[in-house]
mmCIF file of C-alpha atoms in Angstrom:
data_model
loop_
_atom_site.group_PDB
_atom_site.id
_atom_site.type_symbol
_atom_site.label_atom_id
_atom_site.label_comp_id
_atom_site.label_asym_id
_atom_site.label_seq_id
_atom_site.Cartn_x
_atom_site.Cartn_y
_atom_site.Cartn_z
ATOM 1 C CA GLU A 1 -29.447 38.532 -15.238
ATOM 2 C CA ASN A 2 -29.659 39.438 -11.635
ATOM 3 C CA ASN A 3 -30.027 35.741 -10.435
ATOM 4 C CA ARG A 4 -26.988 34.463 -8.956
ATOM 5 C CA PHE A 5 -27.451 31.223 -10.733
ATOM 6 C CA PHE A 6 -27.345 33.033 -14.252
ATOM 7 C CA LEU A 7 -24.920 31.238 -16.496
ATOM 8 C CA LYS A 8 -24.385 28.658 -14.136
ATOM 9 C CA ASP A 9 -26.590 25.803 -15.745
ATOM 10 C CA ARG A 10 -24.196 22.859 -16.935
ATOM 11 C CA GLU A 11 -24.231 19.796 -18.706
ATOM 12 C CA LYS A 12 -22.196 16.560 -18.513
ATOM 13 C CA GLU A 13 -21.981 13.949 -21.425
ATOM 14 C CA SER A 14 -20.226 10.715 -20.593
ATOM 15 C CA TRP A 15 -19.558 7.422 -22.674
ATOM 16 C CA ASN A 16 -17.923 4.305 -21.845
ATOM 17 C CA MET A 17 -17.222 0.847 -23.080
ATOM 18 C CA SER A 18 -15.822 -2.369 -21.952
ATOM 19 C CA ALA A 19 -14.951 -5.908 -23.369
ATOM 20 C CA ARG A 20 -13.505 -9.131 -21.830
ATOM 21 C CA LEU A 21 -12.109 -12.061 -23.321
ATOM 22 C CA SER A 22 -10.931 -15.370 -21.594
ATOM 23 C CA GLY A 23 -10.316 -18.852 -22.665
ATOM 24 C CA LYS A 24 -7.769 -21.817 -22.951
ATOM 25 C CA LEU A 25 -4.989 -21.435 -25.089
ATOM 26 C CA SER A 26 -3.929 -25.051 -24.222
ATOM 27 C CA GLU A 27 -4.588 -27.512 -21.706
ATOM 28 C CA GLN A 28 -2.147 -25.906 -19.141
ATOM 29 C CA VAL A 29 -2.637 -22.374 -20.229
ATOM 30 C CA VAL A 30 -5.435 -20.039 -19.608
ATOM 31 C CA GLY A 31 -5.491 -16.516 -20.861
ATOM 32 C CA ARG A 32 -7.604 -13.390 -19.968
ATOM 33 C CA THR A 33 -7.649 -10.033 -21.327
ATOM 34 C CA SER A 34 -9.870 -6.814 -20.937
ATOM 35 C CA ILE A 35 -10.235 -3.113 -22.294
ATOM 36 C CA LYS A 36 -12.082 -0.333 -20.951
ATOM 37 C CA TYR A 37 -12.315 3.214 -22.198
ATOM 38 C CA SER A 38 -14.462 6.150 -20.872
ATOM 39 C CA THR A 39 -14.720 10.032 -21.722
ATOM 40 C CA GLY A 40 -16.626 12.626 -20.284
ATOM 41 C CA ASP A 41 -17.475 16.157 -21.312
ATOM 42 C CA LEU A 42 -18.441 18.948 -18.658
ATOM 43 C CA HIS A 43 -19.447 22.352 -19.740
ATOM 44 C CA ARG A 44 -21.756 25.153 -18.853
ATOM 45 C CA LEU A 45 -24.671 26.118 -21.082
ATOM 46 C CA SER A 46 -25.091 29.444 -22.937
ATOM 47 C CA ALA A 47 -27.846 32.161 -22.228
ATOM 48 C CA ARG A 48 -29.152 35.178 -23.955
ATOM 49 C CA LEU A 49 -28.520 38.504 -22.436
ATOM 50 C CA SER A 50 -30.813 41.263 -22.255
ATOM 51 C CA SER A 51 -28.985 43.103 -25.089
ATOM 52 C CA GLY A 52 -29.599 40.074 -27.310
ATOM 53 C CA GLU A 53 -26.132 38.618 -27.200
ATOM 54 C CA ILE A 54 -25.295 34.895 -26.530
ATOM 55 C CA ALA A 55 -23.001 34.584 -23.274
ATOM 56 C CA ARG A 56 -21.391 31.439 -21.901
ATOM 57 C CA ASP A 57 -19.022 30.961 -18.715
ATOM 58 C CA ALA A 58 -16.276 28.352 -19.828
ATOM 59 C CA SER A 59 -14.474 28.502 -16.650
ATOM 60 C CA ILE A 60 -15.296 24.635 -15.804
ATOM 61 C CA ASP A 61 -15.112 23.237 -19.085
ATOM 62 C CA ARG A 62 -13.207 20.029 -19.259
ATOM 63 C CA ILE A 63 -12.748 16.760 -21.063
ATOM 64 C CA ASP A 64 -11.523 13.683 -19.318
ATOM 65 C CA ARG A 65 -10.557 10.345 -20.785
ATOM 66 C CA ASP A 66 -9.583 7.003 -19.278
ATOM 67 C CA LEU A 67 -8.082 4.010 -21.142
ATOM 68 C CA SER A 68 -7.096 0.700 -19.565
ATOM 69 C CA ILE A 69 -5.892 -2.567 -21.015
ATOM 70 C CA SER A 70 -5.059 -5.589 -18.888
ATOM 71 C CA GLY A 71 -4.269 -9.121 -19.490
ATOM 72 C CA SER A 72 -2.923 -12.202 -17.611
ATOM 73 C CA LEU A 73 -1.855 -15.881 -18.438
ATOM 74 C CA ASP A 74 -2.065 -18.715 -16.043
ATOM 75 C CA PHE A 75 0.218 -21.711 -16.522
ATOM 76 C CA GLN A 76 -0.606 -25.019 -14.842
ATOM 77 C CA LEU A 77 2.984 -26.365 -14.919
ATOM 78 C CA THR A 78 2.340 -29.563 -12.870
ATOM 79 C CA LYS A 79 -0.289 -30.614 -10.205
ATOM 80 C CA GLY A 80 0.131 -28.198 -7.408
ATOM 81 C CA HIS A 81 2.406 -25.889 -9.242
ATOM 82 C CA LYS A 82 0.877 -22.714 -10.831
ATOM 83 C CA LEU A 83 2.682 -19.642 -12.537
ATOM 84 C CA THR A 84 0.869 -16.478 -13.418
ATOM 85 C CA VAL A 85 1.805 -13.661 -15.457
ATOM 86 C CA SER A 86 -0.215 -10.332 -15.451
ATOM 87 C CA GLY A 87 -0.044 -6.828 -16.712
ATOM 88 C CA GLN A 88 -2.009 -3.718 -16.878
ATOM 89 C CA VAL A 89 -1.496 -0.290 -18.730
ATOM 90 C CA ARG A 90 -3.846 2.686 -18.088
ATOM 91 C CA SER A 91 -3.876 6.169 -19.479
ATOM 92 C CA ILE A 92 -5.779 9.032 -17.937
ATOM 93 C CA GLY A 93 -5.967 12.523 -19.444
ATOM 94 C CA ASP A 94 -7.719 15.808 -18.059
ATOM 95 C CA ASN A 95 -8.007 18.801 -20.239
ATOM 96 C CA ASN A 96 -9.313 21.905 -18.620
ATOM 97 C CA PHE A 97 -10.233 24.595 -21.079
ATOM 98 C CA GLY A 98 -11.130 27.139 -18.338
ATOM 99 C CA ASP A 99 -7.632 26.870 -16.786
ATOM 100 C CA ARG A 100 -5.030 25.309 -18.827
ATOM 101 C CA ARG A 101 -2.538 25.169 -15.990
ATOM 102 C CA LEU A 102 -4.601 22.257 -14.849
ATOM 103 C CA ASP A 103 -4.065 20.041 -17.838
ATOM 104 C CA ARG A 104 -2.201 16.793 -17.057
ATOM 105 C CA ASP A 105 -1.721 13.323 -18.324
ATOM 106 C CA ASN A 106 -1.284 10.272 -16.226
ATOM 107 C CA LEU A 107 0.279 6.888 -17.143
ATOM 108 C CA ASN A 108 0.262 3.802 -15.069
ATOM 109 C CA SER A 109 1.558 0.515 -15.858
ATOM 110 C CA SER A 110 2.233 -2.554 -13.797
ATOM 111 C CA SER A 111 3.264 -6.087 -14.179
ATOM 112 C CA SER A 112 3.654 -8.969 -11.793
ATOM 113 C CA LEU A 113 4.941 -12.706 -11.765
ATOM 114 C CA SER A 114 3.640 -14.967 -9.225
ATOM 115 C CA TYR A 115 4.153 -18.714 -8.365
ATOM 116 C CA ASN A 116 2.059 -20.842 -6.259
ATOM 117 C CA GLY A 117 3.222 -24.390 -5.368
ATOM 118 C CA ARG A 118 2.938 -27.079 -2.975
ATOM 119 C CA ILE A 119 6.444 -29.012 -1.957
ATOM 120 C CA ALA A 120 6.756 -32.343 -0.235
ATOM 121 C CA ASP A 121 3.091 -32.472 0.316
ATOM 122 C CA ASP A 122 3.091 -30.483 3.247
ATOM 123 C CA MET A 123 4.705 -27.125 2.374
ATOM 124 C CA ASN A 124 3.292 -24.156 0.408
ATOM 125 C CA LEU A 125 5.262 -21.803 -1.266
ATOM 126 C CA ARG A 126 4.104 -18.508 -2.667
ATOM 127 C CA VAL A 127 6.403 -15.861 -4.503
ATOM 128 C CA ASN A 128 5.287 -12.718 -6.218
ATOM 129 C CA LEU A 129 7.386 -10.061 -8.098
ATOM 130 C CA ARG A 130 5.671 -6.859 -8.785
ATOM 131 C CA LEU A 131 6.725 -3.884 -10.951
ATOM 132 C CA SER A 132 4.833 -0.682 -11.242
ATOM 133 C CA PHE A 133 5.462 2.499 -13.161
ATOM 134 C CA ASN A 134 3.642 5.939 -12.822
ATOM 135 C CA ARG A 135 4.195 9.081 -15.145
ATOM 136 C CA LYS A 136 2.520 12.382 -14.239
ATOM 137 C CA ILE A 137 2.988 14.977 -16.869
ATOM 138 C CA ASN A 138 1.645 18.646 -16.329
ATOM 139 C CA LEU A 139 1.074 19.949 -19.906
ATOM 140 C CA ASP A 140 1.492 23.564 -18.741
ATOM 141 C CA ALA A 141 5.053 24.810 -18.619
ATOM 142 C CA ARG A 142 4.435 26.834 -15.359
ATOM 143 C CA ARG A 143 3.734 23.471 -13.541
ATOM 144 C CA SER A 144 6.187 21.226 -15.465
ATOM 145 C CA GLY A 145 8.593 21.375 -12.480
ATOM 146 C CA SER A 146 6.169 18.778 -10.714
ATOM 147 C CA ASN A 147 6.556 16.162 -13.663
ATOM 148 C CA SER A 148 7.680 13.070 -12.200
ATOM 149 C CA ARG A 149 8.055 9.326 -12.778
ATOM 150 C CA ASN A 150 7.522 6.867 -10.032
ATOM 151 C CA ARG A 151 8.955 3.210 -10.150
ATOM 152 C CA ASP A 152 8.103 0.493 -7.494
ATOM 153 C CA LEU A 153 9.594 -2.907 -7.114
ATOM 154 C CA SER A 154 8.738 -5.467 -4.512
ATOM 155 C CA LEU A 155 9.332 -9.113 -4.002
ATOM 156 C CA ASP A 156 7.452 -11.319 -1.712
ATOM 157 C CA ALA A 157 7.909 -14.619 -0.650
ATOM 158 C CA ASN A 158 5.634 -16.993 1.856
ATOM 159 C CA THR A 159 5.934 -20.333 3.030
ATOM 160 C CA SER A 160 3.927 -22.530 5.428
ATOM 161 C CA TYR A 161 4.335 -25.977 6.742
ATOM 162 C CA LYS A 162 3.766 -28.432 9.614
ATOM 163 C CA ARG A 163 6.457 -29.885 11.798
ATOM 164 C CA LEU A 164 5.858 -31.697 15.123
ATOM 165 C CA ASP A 165 2.046 -30.991 15.174
ATOM 166 C CA ALA A 166 2.879 -27.090 14.715
ATOM 167 C CA SER A 167 1.842 -24.835 12.128
ATOM 168 C CA ILE A 168 4.830 -22.719 10.950
ATOM 169 C CA SER A 169 4.787 -19.678 8.533
ATOM 170 C CA HIS A 170 7.620 -17.388 7.177
ATOM 171 C CA ASN A 171 7.281 -14.112 5.141
ATOM 172 C CA PHE A 172 10.015 -12.137 3.633
ATOM 173 C CA SER A 173 9.694 -8.954 1.555
ATOM 174 C CA VAL A 174 11.978 -6.390 -0.135
ATOM 175 C CA SER A 175 10.808 -3.303 -2.097
ATOM 176 C CA ALA A 176 12.233 -0.202 -3.584
ATOM 177 C CA LYS A 177 10.285 2.913 -4.421
ATOM 178 C CA ARG A 178 11.817 5.835 -6.625
ATOM 179 C CA SER A 179 10.227 9.183 -7.519
ATOM 180 C CA ILE A 180 12.221 11.005 -10.105
ATOM 181 C CA PHE A 181 11.382 14.519 -11.133
ATOM 182 C CA ASP A 182 12.058 15.434 -14.674
ATOM 183 C CA PHE A 183 13.837 18.767 -14.007
ATOM 184 C CA ASP A 184 15.194 18.063 -10.663
ATOM 185 C CA ARG A 185 18.772 19.163 -11.589
ATOM 186 C CA ARG A 186 17.801 22.459 -13.049
ATOM 187 C CA VAL A 187 14.909 23.532 -10.948
ATOM 188 C CA ASN A 188 15.834 21.999 -7.526
ATOM 189 C CA ALA A 189 19.703 21.795 -7.739
ATOM 190 C CA ASN A 190 20.119 22.708 -4.115
ATOM 191 C CA ASP A 191 17.055 20.962 -2.665
ATOM 192 C CA ARG A 192 16.396 17.841 -4.553
ATOM 193 C CA LYS A 193 12.864 16.468 -4.635
ATOM 194 C CA SER A 194 13.768 13.010 -6.192
ATOM 195 C CA ASN A 195 13.925 10.394 -3.586
ATOM 196 C CA ILE A 196 14.086 6.727 -3.003
ATOM 197 C CA ARG A 197 12.802 4.573 -0.155
ATOM 198 C CA ARG A 198 14.238 0.886 0.380
ATOM 199 C CA GLY A 199 12.715 -1.610 2.693
ATOM 200 C CA TRP A 200 12.589 -5.145 3.590
ATOM 201 C CA SER A 201 10.728 -7.018 6.289
ATOM 202 C CA MET A 202 10.395 -10.671 7.695
ATOM 203 C CA SER A 203 7.942 -12.356 9.813
ATOM 204 C CA HIS A 204 7.591 -15.801 11.557
ATOM 205 C CA SER A 205 4.655 -17.562 13.402
ATOM 206 C CA ILE A 206 4.356 -20.760 15.110
ATOM 207 C CA ASN A 207 0.996 -22.230 16.321
ATOM 208 C CA ARG A 208 0.595 -25.472 18.126
ATOM 209 C CA LYS A 209 -1.987 -27.329 19.988
ATOM 210 C CA LEU A 210 -0.623 -29.099 23.032
ATOM 211 C CA PHE A 211 -3.625 -30.607 24.265
ATOM 212 C CA ASP A 212 -7.017 -30.866 22.969
ATOM 213 C CA ALA A 213 -8.142 -27.619 24.840
ATOM 214 C CA PHE A 214 -4.667 -25.856 25.147
ATOM 215 C CA LYS A 215 -3.083 -23.988 22.178
ATOM 216 C CA ILE A 216 -0.075 -21.560 22.108
ATOM 217 C CA ASN A 217 0.985 -19.138 19.335
ATOM 218 C CA THR A 218 4.005 -17.006 18.984
ATOM 219 C CA GLY A 219 5.511 -14.759 16.345
ATOM 220 C CA TYR A 220 8.320 -12.441 15.421
ATOM 221 C CA THR A 221 8.413 -9.411 12.912
ATOM 222 C CA TYR A 222 11.111 -6.995 11.842
ATOM 223 C CA LYS A 223 10.807 -4.257 9.346
ATOM 224 C CA ALA A 224 13.525 -1.874 8.115
ATOM 225 C CA ASP A 225 13.596 1.024 5.782
ATOM 226 C CA ASP A 226 15.570 3.941 4.633
ATOM 227 C CA PHE A 227 14.626 7.160 2.931
ATOM 228 C CA GLY A 228 16.722 9.638 1.002
ATOM 229 C CA GLU A 229 17.575 11.923 -1.987
ATOM 230 C CA LEU A 230 18.335 10.344 -5.248
ATOM 231 C CA LEU A 231 20.778 12.050 -7.588
ATOM 232 C CA VAL A 232 19.474 11.160 -10.797
ATOM 233 C CA GLU A 233 22.645 12.098 -12.809
ATOM 234 C CA ASN A 234 24.673 9.347 -11.310
ATOM 235 C CA GLY A 235 22.002 7.125 -9.384
ATOM 236 C CA ALA A 236 23.552 7.747 -5.997
ATOM 237 C CA GLN A 237 21.498 8.004 -2.708
ATOM 238 C CA ILE A 238 21.937 10.407 0.199
ATOM 239 C CA VAL A 239 20.099 8.647 3.079
ATOM 240 C CA ARG A 240 18.415 11.157 5.408
ATOM 241 C CA GLU A 241 16.532 8.706 7.607
ATOM 242 C CA ASP A 242 16.357 5.061 8.477
ATOM 243 C CA ASN A 243 13.795 3.136 10.533
ATOM 244 C CA SER A 244 13.701 -0.482 12.311
ATOM 245 C CA ASP A 245 10.824 -1.898 14.055
ATOM 246 C CA HIS A 246 10.955 -5.135 16.014
ATOM 247 C CA SER A 247 7.727 -7.051 17.323
ATOM 248 C CA ILE A 248 7.280 -9.998 19.419
ATOM 249 C CA ARG A 249 3.936 -11.538 20.491
ATOM 250 C CA PHE A 250 3.040 -14.730 22.494
ATOM 251 C CA GLY A 251 -0.318 -15.973 23.457
ATOM 252 C CA THR A 252 -2.089 -18.862 24.871
ATOM 253 C CA SER A 253 -5.973 -20.148 24.800
ATOM 254 C CA TYR A 254 -7.633 -22.696 26.878
ATOM 255 C CA SER A 255 -11.171 -23.907 26.625
ATOM 256 C CA PHE A 256 -13.225 -26.404 28.718
ATOM 257 C CA ALA A 257 -17.008 -26.992 28.803
ATOM 258 C CA GLN A 258 -18.572 -23.458 28.428
ATOM 259 C CA PHE A 259 -15.511 -21.469 29.315
ATOM 260 C CA SER A 260 -12.719 -20.289 27.413
ATOM 261 C CA LEU A 261 -9.547 -18.135 28.714
ATOM 262 C CA SER A 262 -6.845 -16.526 26.380
ATOM 263 C CA THR A 263 -3.834 -14.247 27.278
ATOM 264 C CA ASN A 264 -1.821 -12.453 24.826
ATOM 265 C CA TYR A 265 1.644 -10.418 25.264
ATOM 266 C CA ASN A 266 2.978 -8.099 22.768
ATOM 267 C CA TYR A 267 6.455 -6.036 22.718
ATOM 268 C CA ARG A 268 7.370 -3.693 20.108
ATOM 269 C CA LEU A 269 10.598 -1.538 19.745
ATOM 270 C CA ASP A 270 10.336 1.260 17.021
ATOM 271 C CA ARG A 271 13.539 3.220 16.403
ATOM 272 C CA GLU A 272 14.414 6.114 14.127
ATOM 273 C CA TRP A 273 17.757 7.604 13.112
ATOM 274 C CA SER A 274 18.709 10.879 11.165
ATOM 275 C CA HIS A 275 21.895 10.955 8.887
ATOM 276 C CA GLN A 276 23.895 14.166 8.511
ATOM 277 C CA TYR A 277 26.867 14.828 6.435
ATOM 278 C CA PHE A 278 29.718 17.154 6.905
ATOM 279 C CA ASP A 279 33.223 17.082 5.351
ATOM 280 C CA GLN A 280 32.442 14.003 3.298
ATOM 281 C CA GLN A 281 31.575 12.234 6.725
ATOM 282 C CA GLU A 282 28.403 10.616 7.675
ATOM 283 C CA THR A 283 26.821 10.781 11.137
ATOM 284 C CA ARG A 284 24.062 8.944 12.323
ATOM 285 C CA PHE A 285 21.839 10.317 15.293
ATOM 286 C CA LEU A 286 19.108 8.356 17.179
ATOM 287 C CA LEU A 287 16.104 10.566 16.857
ATOM 288 C CA ARG A 288 13.315 8.442 18.435
ATOM 289 C CA ARG A 289 13.060 5.166 20.391
ATOM 290 C CA ASN A 290 9.719 3.798 21.411
ATOM 291 C CA ALA A 291 8.996 0.653 23.309
ATOM 292 C CA HIS A 292 5.461 -0.618 23.638
ATOM 293 C CA GLN A 293 4.271 -3.628 25.729
ATOM 294 C CA ASN A 294 0.771 -4.906 25.953
ATOM 295 C CA LEU A 295 -0.775 -7.691 28.164
ATOM 296 C CA SER A 296 -4.218 -8.583 27.913
ATOM 297 C CA ALA A 297 -6.571 -11.432 29.049
ATOM 298 C CA ASN A 298 -9.957 -12.446 27.972
ATOM 299 C CA ILE A 299 -12.450 -14.831 29.737
ATOM 300 C CA ASN A 300 -15.740 -16.060 27.955
ATOM 301 C CA TYR A 301 -18.560 -18.038 29.465
ATOM 302 C CA LYS A 302 -21.393 -19.204 27.329
ATOM 303 C CA PRO A 303 -24.079 -21.416 29.068
ATOM 304 C CA SER A 304 -26.493 -21.429 26.334
ATOM 305 C CA ARG A 305 -26.796 -20.107 22.806
ATOM 306 C CA ALA A 306 -28.675 -17.127 23.850
ATOM 307 C CA THR A 307 -26.530 -16.139 27.052
ATOM 308 C CA SER A 308 -23.030 -15.147 27.093
ATOM 309 C CA LEU A 309 -20.631 -13.449 29.529
ATOM 310 C CA SER A 310 -17.318 -11.852 28.479
ATOM 311 C CA MET A 311 -14.605 -10.050 30.527
ATOM 312 C CA ARG A 312 -11.467 -8.368 29.094
ATOM 313 C CA GLY A 313 -8.693 -6.627 30.695
ATOM 314 C CA SER A 314 -5.502 -5.006 29.446
ATOM 315 C CA ARG A 315 -2.316 -3.067 30.514
ATOM 316 C CA SER A 316 -0.153 -1.330 28.010
ATOM 317 C CA ARG A 317 2.968 0.603 28.371
ATOM 318 C CA GLN A 318 3.824 3.167 25.948
ATOM 319 C CA ARG A 319 6.085 6.261 25.634
ATOM 320 C CA SER A 320 3.045 8.558 26.644
ATOM 321 C CA GLY A 321 2.380 6.622 29.669
ATOM 322 C CA LYS A 322 0.677 3.492 31.020
ATOM 323 C CA PHE A 323 -2.906 2.652 30.279
ATOM 324 C CA ASP A 324 -5.374 0.060 31.693
ATOM 325 C CA SER A 325 -8.714 -1.227 30.565
ATOM 326 C CA PHE A 326 -11.362 -3.398 31.750
ATOM 327 C CA SER A 327 -14.577 -4.447 30.092
ATOM 328 C CA VAL A 328 -17.516 -6.683 30.912
ATOM 329 C CA SER A 329 -20.273 -7.682 28.241
ATOM 330 C CA PHE A 330 -23.301 -9.793 29.041
#
């Protein structure tokens, strides 16, 4: 009993199973489904005291369980056109017998609808719609103020094609993420924890080979999002901050014989605003404005398979100052 490891022996038992099924429902439809389940039991072992009594430390006793079910359907609409529907549900439970305040259940679910097709023989189109839901429940009333529901929605569209010997691609995305706390109106009436973040982005890129050895590439990306409190009772949003991010890049590459040369230039403008409200009036303040620039050049010489020489130099300008770098590798 004087040993510091007395009553610390522990045992863990676990069990799991999984099953998968897939097959053709028809010539154009393929289905897949799977189920997984696991459970674990962790507890400390009992020991006999010098008095003859049996004692056991139950502070770490816990039982975990995890159940997941997923499925998908692939529809081959026509040649070059495919539609996929998928979904998943997962339930996780934690029971802590030593400290009931830690008991919690998690429920996660997600579903998606995606399309992949080829249009006009030279254009690829991909669209994906995704919905996800997360539920966190603390079973002890003293921690129930943190019970929450999270809902995410996103839509992505990508297209790529060739025009005038140039490879062109576009990407567009919108999203919304909501976190809703069950007792927000009662527990946090003056400081709401429920929130929402909305965002959208787009990017465009062009790559073209002017000659056999000379290539150029350019691109533009824009991202914007806002974050604020969510009033659950009426669905209104109080915006607290919003951000915007512009990014432009341009690069060239040239290769001849054993030499290759490439240059790249990047410019990025990142801004953040704060929103304040007074007497039913909204005021927007610029909190941060960061401009980043980077110019780099690479030279490579490879006279044989076993010998190569590389040189790289760059200059970047940021809010914190200017930075130069140069490296040589043989």
